[in-house]
Short mmCIF file of C-alpha atoms and ligand atoms in Angstrom, two decimals:
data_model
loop_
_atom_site.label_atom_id
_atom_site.label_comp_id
_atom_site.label_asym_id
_atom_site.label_seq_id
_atom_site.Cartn_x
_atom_site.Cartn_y
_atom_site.Cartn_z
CA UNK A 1 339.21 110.95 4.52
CA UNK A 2 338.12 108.89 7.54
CA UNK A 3 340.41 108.91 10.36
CA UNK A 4 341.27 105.50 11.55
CA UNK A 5 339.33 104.73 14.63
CA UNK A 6 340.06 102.26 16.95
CA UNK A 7 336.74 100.29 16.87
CA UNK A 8 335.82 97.90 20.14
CA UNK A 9 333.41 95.48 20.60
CA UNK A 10 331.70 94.56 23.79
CA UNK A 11 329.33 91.95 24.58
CA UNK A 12 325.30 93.13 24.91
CA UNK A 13 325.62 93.57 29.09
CA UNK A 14 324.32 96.39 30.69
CA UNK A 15 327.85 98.73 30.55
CA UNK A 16 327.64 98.32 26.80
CA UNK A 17 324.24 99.55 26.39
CA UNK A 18 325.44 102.29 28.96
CA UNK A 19 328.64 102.66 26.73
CA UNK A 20 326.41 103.10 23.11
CA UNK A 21 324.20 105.65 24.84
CA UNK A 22 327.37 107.61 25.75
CA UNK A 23 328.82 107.42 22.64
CA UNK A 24 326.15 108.23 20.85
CA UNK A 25 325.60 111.38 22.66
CA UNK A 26 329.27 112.33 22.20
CA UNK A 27 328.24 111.71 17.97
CA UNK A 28 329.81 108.32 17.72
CA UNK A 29 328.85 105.32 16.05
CA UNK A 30 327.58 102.41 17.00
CA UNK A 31 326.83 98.89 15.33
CA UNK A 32 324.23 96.95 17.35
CA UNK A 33 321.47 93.85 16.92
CA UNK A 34 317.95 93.97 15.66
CA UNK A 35 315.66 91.14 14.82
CA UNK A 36 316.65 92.45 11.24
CA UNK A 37 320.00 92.62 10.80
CA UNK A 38 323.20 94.82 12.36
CA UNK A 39 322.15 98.22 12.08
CA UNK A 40 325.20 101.11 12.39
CA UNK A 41 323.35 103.99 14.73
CA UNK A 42 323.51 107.53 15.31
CA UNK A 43 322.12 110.00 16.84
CA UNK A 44 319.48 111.20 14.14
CA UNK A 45 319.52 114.83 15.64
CA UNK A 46 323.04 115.67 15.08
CA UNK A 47 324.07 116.34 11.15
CA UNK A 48 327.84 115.67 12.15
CA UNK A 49 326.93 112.47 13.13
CA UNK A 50 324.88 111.08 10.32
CA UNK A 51 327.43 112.92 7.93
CA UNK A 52 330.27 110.83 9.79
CA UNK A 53 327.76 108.00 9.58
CA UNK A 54 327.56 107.64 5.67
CA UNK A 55 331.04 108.26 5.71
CA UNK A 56 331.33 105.13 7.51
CA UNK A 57 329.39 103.28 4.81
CA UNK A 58 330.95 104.63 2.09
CA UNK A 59 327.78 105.79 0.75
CA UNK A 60 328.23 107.11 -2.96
CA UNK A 61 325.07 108.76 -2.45
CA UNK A 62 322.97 110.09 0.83
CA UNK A 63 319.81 107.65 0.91
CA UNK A 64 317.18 108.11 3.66
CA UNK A 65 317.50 107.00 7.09
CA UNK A 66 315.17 104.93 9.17
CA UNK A 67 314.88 106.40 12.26
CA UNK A 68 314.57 103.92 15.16
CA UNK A 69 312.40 104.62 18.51
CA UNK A 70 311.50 102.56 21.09
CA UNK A 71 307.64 102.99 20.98
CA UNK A 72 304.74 104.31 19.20
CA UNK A 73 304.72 107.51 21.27
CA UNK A 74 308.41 108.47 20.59
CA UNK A 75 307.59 107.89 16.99
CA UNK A 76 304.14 110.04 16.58
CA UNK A 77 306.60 113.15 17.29
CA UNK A 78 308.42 112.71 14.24
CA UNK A 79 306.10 111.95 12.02
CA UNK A 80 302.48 112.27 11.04
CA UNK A 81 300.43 108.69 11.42
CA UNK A 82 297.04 108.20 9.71
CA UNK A 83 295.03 106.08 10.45
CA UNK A 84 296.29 102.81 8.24
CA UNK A 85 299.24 103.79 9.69
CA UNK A 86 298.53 103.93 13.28
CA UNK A 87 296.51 100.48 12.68
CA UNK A 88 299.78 98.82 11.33
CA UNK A 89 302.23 100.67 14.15
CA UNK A 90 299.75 99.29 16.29
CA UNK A 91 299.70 95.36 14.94
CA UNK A 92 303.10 95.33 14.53
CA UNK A 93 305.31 97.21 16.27
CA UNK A 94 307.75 96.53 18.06
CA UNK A 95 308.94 94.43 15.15
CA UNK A 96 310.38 94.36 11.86
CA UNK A 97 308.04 97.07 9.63
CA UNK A 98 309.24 100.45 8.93
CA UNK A 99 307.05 103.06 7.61
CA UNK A 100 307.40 105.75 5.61
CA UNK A 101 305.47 108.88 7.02
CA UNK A 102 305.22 112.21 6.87
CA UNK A 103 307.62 114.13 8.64
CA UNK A 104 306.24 116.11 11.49
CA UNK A 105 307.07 119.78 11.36
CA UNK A 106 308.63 119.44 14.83
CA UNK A 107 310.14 116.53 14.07
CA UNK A 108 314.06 116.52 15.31
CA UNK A 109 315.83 114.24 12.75
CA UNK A 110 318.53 116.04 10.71
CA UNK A 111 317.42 117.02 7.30
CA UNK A 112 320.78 114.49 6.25
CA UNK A 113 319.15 111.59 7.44
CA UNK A 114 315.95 111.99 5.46
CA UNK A 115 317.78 112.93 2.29
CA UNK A 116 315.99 116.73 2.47
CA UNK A 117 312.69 114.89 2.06
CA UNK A 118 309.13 115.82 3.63
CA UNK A 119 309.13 112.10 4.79
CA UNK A 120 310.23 110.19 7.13
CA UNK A 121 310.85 106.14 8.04
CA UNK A 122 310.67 105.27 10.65
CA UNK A 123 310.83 101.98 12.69
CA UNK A 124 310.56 100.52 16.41
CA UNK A 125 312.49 97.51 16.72
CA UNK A 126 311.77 94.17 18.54
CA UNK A 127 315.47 93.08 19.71
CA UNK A 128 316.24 93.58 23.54
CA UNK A 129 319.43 95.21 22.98
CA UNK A 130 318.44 97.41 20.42
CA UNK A 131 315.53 98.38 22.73
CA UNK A 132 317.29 98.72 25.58
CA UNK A 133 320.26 101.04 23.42
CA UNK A 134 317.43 103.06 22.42
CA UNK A 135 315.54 103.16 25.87
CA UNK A 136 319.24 104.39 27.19
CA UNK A 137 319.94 107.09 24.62
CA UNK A 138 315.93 108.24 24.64
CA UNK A 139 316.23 110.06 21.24
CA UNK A 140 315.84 108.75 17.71
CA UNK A 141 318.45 106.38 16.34
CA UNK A 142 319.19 106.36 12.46
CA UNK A 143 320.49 103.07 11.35
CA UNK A 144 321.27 101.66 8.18
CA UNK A 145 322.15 98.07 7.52
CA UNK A 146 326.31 98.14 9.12
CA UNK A 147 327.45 97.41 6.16
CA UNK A 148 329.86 98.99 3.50
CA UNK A 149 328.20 100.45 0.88
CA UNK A 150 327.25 97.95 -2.04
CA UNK A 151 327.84 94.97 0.48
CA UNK A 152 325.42 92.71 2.27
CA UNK A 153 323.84 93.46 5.31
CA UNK A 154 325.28 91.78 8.23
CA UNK A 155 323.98 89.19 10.72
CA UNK A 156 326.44 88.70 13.51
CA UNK A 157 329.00 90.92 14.74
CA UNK A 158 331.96 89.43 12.80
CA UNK A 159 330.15 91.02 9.81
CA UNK A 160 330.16 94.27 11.00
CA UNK A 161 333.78 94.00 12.31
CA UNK A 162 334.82 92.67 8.92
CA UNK A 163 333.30 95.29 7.28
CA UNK A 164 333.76 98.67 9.57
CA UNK A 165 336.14 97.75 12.18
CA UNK A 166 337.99 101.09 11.94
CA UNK A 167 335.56 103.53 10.56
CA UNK A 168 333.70 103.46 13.87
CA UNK A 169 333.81 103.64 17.21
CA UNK A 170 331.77 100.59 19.10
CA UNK A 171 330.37 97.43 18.12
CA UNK A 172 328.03 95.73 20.40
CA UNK A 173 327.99 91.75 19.75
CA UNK A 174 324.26 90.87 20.56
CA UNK A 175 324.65 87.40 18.76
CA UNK A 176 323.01 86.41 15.30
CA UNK A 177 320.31 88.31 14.65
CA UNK A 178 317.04 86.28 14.40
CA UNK A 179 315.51 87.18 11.20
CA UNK A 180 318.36 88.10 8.60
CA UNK A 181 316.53 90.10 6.27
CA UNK A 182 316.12 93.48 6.92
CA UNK A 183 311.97 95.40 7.82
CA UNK A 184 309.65 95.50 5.11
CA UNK A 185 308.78 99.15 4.63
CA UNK A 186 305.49 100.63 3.67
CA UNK A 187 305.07 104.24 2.47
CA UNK A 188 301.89 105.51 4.33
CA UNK A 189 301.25 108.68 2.45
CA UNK A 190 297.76 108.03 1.48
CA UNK A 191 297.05 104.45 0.58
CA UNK A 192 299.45 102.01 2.15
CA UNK A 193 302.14 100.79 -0.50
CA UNK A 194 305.02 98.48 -0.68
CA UNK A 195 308.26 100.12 -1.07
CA UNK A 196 310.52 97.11 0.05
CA UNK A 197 309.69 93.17 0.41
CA UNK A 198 311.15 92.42 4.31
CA UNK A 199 311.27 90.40 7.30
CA UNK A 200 307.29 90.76 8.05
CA UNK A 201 305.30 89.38 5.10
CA UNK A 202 303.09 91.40 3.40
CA UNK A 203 300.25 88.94 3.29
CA UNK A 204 299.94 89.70 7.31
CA UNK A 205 300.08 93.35 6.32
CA UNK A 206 297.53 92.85 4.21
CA UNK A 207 295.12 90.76 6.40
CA UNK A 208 295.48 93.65 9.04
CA UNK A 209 294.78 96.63 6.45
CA UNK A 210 292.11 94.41 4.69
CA UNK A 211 293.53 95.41 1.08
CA UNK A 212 295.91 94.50 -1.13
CA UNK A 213 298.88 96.02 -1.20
CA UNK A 214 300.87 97.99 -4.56
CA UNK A 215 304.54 97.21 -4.49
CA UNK A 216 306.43 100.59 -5.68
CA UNK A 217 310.24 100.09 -5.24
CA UNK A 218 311.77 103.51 -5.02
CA UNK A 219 312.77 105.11 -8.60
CA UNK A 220 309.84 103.29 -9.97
CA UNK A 221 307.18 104.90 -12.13
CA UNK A 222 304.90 103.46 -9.64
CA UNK A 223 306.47 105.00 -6.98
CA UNK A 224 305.48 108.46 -8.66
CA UNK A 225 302.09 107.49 -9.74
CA UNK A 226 299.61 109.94 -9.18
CA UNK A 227 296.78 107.34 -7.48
CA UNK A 228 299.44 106.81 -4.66
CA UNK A 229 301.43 109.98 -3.47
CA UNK A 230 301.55 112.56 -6.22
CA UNK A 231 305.39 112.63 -6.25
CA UNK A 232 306.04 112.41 -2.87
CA UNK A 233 307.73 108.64 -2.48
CA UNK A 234 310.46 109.51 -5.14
CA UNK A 235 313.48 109.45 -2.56
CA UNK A 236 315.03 112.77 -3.36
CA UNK A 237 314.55 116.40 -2.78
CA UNK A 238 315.19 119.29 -5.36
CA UNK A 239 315.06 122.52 -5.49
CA UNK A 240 312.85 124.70 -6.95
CA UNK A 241 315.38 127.45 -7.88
CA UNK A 242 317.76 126.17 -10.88
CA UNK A 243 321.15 125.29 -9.60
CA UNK A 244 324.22 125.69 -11.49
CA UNK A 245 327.48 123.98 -10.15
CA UNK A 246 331.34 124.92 -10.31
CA UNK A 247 330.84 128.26 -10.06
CA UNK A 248 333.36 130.39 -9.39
CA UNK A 249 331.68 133.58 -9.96
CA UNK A 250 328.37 134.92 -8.85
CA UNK A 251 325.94 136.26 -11.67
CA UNK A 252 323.55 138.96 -10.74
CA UNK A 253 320.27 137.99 -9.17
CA UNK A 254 322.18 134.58 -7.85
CA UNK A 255 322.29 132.95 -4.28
CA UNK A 256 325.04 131.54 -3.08
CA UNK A 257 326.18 127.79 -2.33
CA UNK A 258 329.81 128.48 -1.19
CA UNK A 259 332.03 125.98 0.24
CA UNK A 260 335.71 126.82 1.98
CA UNK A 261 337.31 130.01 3.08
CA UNK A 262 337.95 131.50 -0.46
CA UNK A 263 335.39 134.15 -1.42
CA UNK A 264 333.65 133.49 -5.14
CA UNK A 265 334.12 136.63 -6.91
CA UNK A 266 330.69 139.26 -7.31
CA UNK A 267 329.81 137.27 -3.98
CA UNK A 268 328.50 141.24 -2.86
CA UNK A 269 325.40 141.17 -4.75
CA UNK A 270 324.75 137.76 -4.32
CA UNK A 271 321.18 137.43 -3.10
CA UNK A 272 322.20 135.70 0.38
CA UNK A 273 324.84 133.20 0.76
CA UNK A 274 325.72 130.27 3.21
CA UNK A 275 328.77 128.77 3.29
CA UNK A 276 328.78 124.92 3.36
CA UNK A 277 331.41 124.55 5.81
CA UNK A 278 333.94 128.05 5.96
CA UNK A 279 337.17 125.40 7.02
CA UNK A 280 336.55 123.31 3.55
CA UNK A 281 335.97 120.40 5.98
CA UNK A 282 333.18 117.16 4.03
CA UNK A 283 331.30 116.27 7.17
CA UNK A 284 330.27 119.82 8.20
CA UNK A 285 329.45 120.27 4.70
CA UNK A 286 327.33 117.30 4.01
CA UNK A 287 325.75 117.96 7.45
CA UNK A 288 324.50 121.32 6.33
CA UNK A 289 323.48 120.44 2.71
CA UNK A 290 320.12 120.24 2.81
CA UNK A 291 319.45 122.95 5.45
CA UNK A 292 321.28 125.59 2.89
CA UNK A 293 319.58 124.36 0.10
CA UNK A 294 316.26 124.91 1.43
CA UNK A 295 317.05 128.13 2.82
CA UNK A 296 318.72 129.27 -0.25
CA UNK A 297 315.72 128.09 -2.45
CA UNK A 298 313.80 130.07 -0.30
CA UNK A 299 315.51 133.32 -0.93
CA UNK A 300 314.24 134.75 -4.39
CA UNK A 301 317.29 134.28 -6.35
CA UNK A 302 316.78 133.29 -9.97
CA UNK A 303 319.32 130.30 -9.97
CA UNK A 304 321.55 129.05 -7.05
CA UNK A 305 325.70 129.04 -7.77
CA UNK A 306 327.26 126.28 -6.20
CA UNK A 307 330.77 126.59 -5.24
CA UNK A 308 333.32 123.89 -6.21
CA UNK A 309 332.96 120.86 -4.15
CA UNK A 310 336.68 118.92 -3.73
CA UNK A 311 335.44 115.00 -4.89
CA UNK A 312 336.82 113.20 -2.23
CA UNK A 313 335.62 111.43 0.74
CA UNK A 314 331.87 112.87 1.65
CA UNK A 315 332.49 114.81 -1.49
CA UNK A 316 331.33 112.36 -3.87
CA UNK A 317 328.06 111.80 -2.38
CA UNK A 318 327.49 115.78 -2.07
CA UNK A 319 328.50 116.17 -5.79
CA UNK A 320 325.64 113.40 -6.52
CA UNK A 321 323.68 115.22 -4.58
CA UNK A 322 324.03 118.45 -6.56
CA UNK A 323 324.22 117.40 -9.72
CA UNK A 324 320.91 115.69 -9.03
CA UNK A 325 319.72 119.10 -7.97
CA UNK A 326 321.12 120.59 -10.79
CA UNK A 327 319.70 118.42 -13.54
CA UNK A 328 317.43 119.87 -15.70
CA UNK A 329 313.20 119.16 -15.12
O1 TXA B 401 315.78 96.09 9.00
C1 TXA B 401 316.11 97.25 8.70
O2 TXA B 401 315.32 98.05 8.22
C2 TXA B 401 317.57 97.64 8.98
C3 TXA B 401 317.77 97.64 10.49
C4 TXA B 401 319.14 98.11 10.88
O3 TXA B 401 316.77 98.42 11.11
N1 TXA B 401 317.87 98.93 8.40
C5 TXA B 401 317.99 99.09 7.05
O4 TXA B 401 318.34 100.40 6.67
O5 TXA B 401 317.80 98.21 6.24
P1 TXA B 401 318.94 100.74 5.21
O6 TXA B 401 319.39 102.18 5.30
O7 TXA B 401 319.98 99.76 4.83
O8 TXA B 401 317.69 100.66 4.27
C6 TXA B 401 316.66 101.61 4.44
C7 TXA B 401 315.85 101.76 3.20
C8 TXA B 401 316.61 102.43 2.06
O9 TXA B 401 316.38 101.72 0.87
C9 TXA B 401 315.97 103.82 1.98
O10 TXA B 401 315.97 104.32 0.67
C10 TXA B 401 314.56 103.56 2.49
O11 TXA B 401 314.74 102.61 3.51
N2 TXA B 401 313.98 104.78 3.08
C11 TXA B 401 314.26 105.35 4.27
N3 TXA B 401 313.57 106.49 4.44
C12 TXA B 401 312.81 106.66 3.33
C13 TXA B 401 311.89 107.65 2.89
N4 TXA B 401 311.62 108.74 3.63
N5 TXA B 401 311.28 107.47 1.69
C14 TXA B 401 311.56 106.37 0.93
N6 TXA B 401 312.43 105.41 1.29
C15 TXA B 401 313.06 105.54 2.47
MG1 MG B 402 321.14 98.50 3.69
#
């Protein structure tokens, strides 16, 4: 359950940028202004925070972040540019185009807030106080829309406060934001393609690129096709290693998912094990999700046992998670 937090809101002056630096350091949240729409930030290095972040939302599911930087240079060391995408970074940025990259292997963002994926989205904003927040703080910023899950995103601060006052810790009231529709986001894997119509119209992203773009919403077929990114833009991340949940038990020749301070019986000749979160406590857990997959599916197991997983609160979205992960291919 989210603990009820007492949620302020300052006007954009220079001790409420200070403020949102400082509590996003500390792994608070903060709703600010872009040219977009409100985003809710956190820092995009810390797990607990982006765990506490979808939280906030309500997320039913964990979606990818966009991470936010303040310019081109911050961006190129988390993810991999080519050279369409360096062209469009360089045409349009700051401003409202996010683009879906490669992540680079040194790249700092918490596996959480790209969903365990080997991509990354990334975005540099063109609002002052956004800029200035993220100028302040000086590492990457993850930001959904600040709104509640299913809900529209907001354009003044009234939004956010109507929607999250409570579930986080700072809003800074910037004003309405100018544009009102949130980035338009390519995927620049190999050829540029539209994943989501947005505030910068694709037309101009075309006359830069000199080619016509393919529009591939996520979960499309499209957004799979071969031609494009051989599986690479479908917005989730699997394991290789079957997965079978609820266990209680481990088999022989299993890893080990386990969750809370009671030990799964035959957990001695599990293959290696890592414990979600020891104190049975939903952020940790979700914040260390897709690390311990990946490590796990690394291990040479034959299948990976996943512990019960309590359904409330960041449960639900970690249960989606897994039983994604878990579904046969
Ligand atoms: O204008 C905006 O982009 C606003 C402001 C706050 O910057 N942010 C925003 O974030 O709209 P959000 O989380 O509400 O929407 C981000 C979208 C999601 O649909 C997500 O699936 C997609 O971006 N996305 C992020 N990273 C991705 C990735 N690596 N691959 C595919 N899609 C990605
Ligand atoms: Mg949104």
């Amino acid at each position: 359950m989210t603990a009820q937090l007492t949620t302020r809101v300052l006007s954009a002056d220079a001790a409420a940028i200070a403020e949102a630096a400082r509590i996003l350091g500390a792994g608070g949240l903060v709703a600010f202004p872009t040219e977009t729409v409100y985003g809710l930030g956190a820092d995009a290095t810390n797990g607990r925070a982006v765990a506490r972040l979808y939280e906030a939302k309500g997320r039913p599911a964990f979606n990818p972040l966009i991470a936010h930087v303040v310019d081109l240079r911050a961006a190129q060391a988390l993810a991999h540019f080519n050279a369409k995408a360096a062209r469009l970074a360089k045409a349009f940025w700051p401003g409202p185009l996010t683009l879906v990259l490669p992540k680079a292997p040194k790249c700092r963002v918490s596996d959480l807030a790209t969903a365990g994926l080997d991509t990354i989205g990334v975005r540099v904003p063109n609002h002052p106080v956004a800029r200035d927040i993220l100028a302040a703080f000086d590492k990457p910023v993850v930001a959904p829309s600040a709104n509640r899950s299913g809900h529209v995103s907001p354009t003044r601060a009234e939004h956010v406060q109507a929607d999250l006052a409570g579930r986080i810790d700072l809003i800074v009231n910037g004003g309405a934001t100018p544009l009102g529709v949130e980035s338009t986001i390519i995927a620049c894997l190999k050829e540029p393609v539209l994943l989501r119509p947005g505030g910068l119209p694709r037309t101009a992203i075309e006359a830069v690129l000199g080619q016509k773009l393919a529009y591939a919403p996520p979960g499309s077929p499209r957004a799979d096709d071969a031609p494009i990114a051989p599986g690479m833009l479908a917005a989730h991340y699997s394991p290789r290693t079957p997965v079978r949940l609820g266990a209680r038990r481990v088999e022989p020749g299993e890893a080990l998912l386990a969750f809370g301070s009671t030990p799964a019986e035959g957990a001695k000749s599990a293959q290696k094990i890592l414990n979600l979160s020891p104190r049975g406590d939903l952020i940790e857990a979700a914040a260390n999700l897709f690390s311990h997959l990946r490590a796990l599916d690394g291990a040479g197991g034959t299948r990976i046992a996943v512990m019960p997983i309590p359904a409330d609160g960041l449960g639900e979205a970690i249960n989606d998670r897994l039983t994604r992960a878990a579904a046969p291919r």
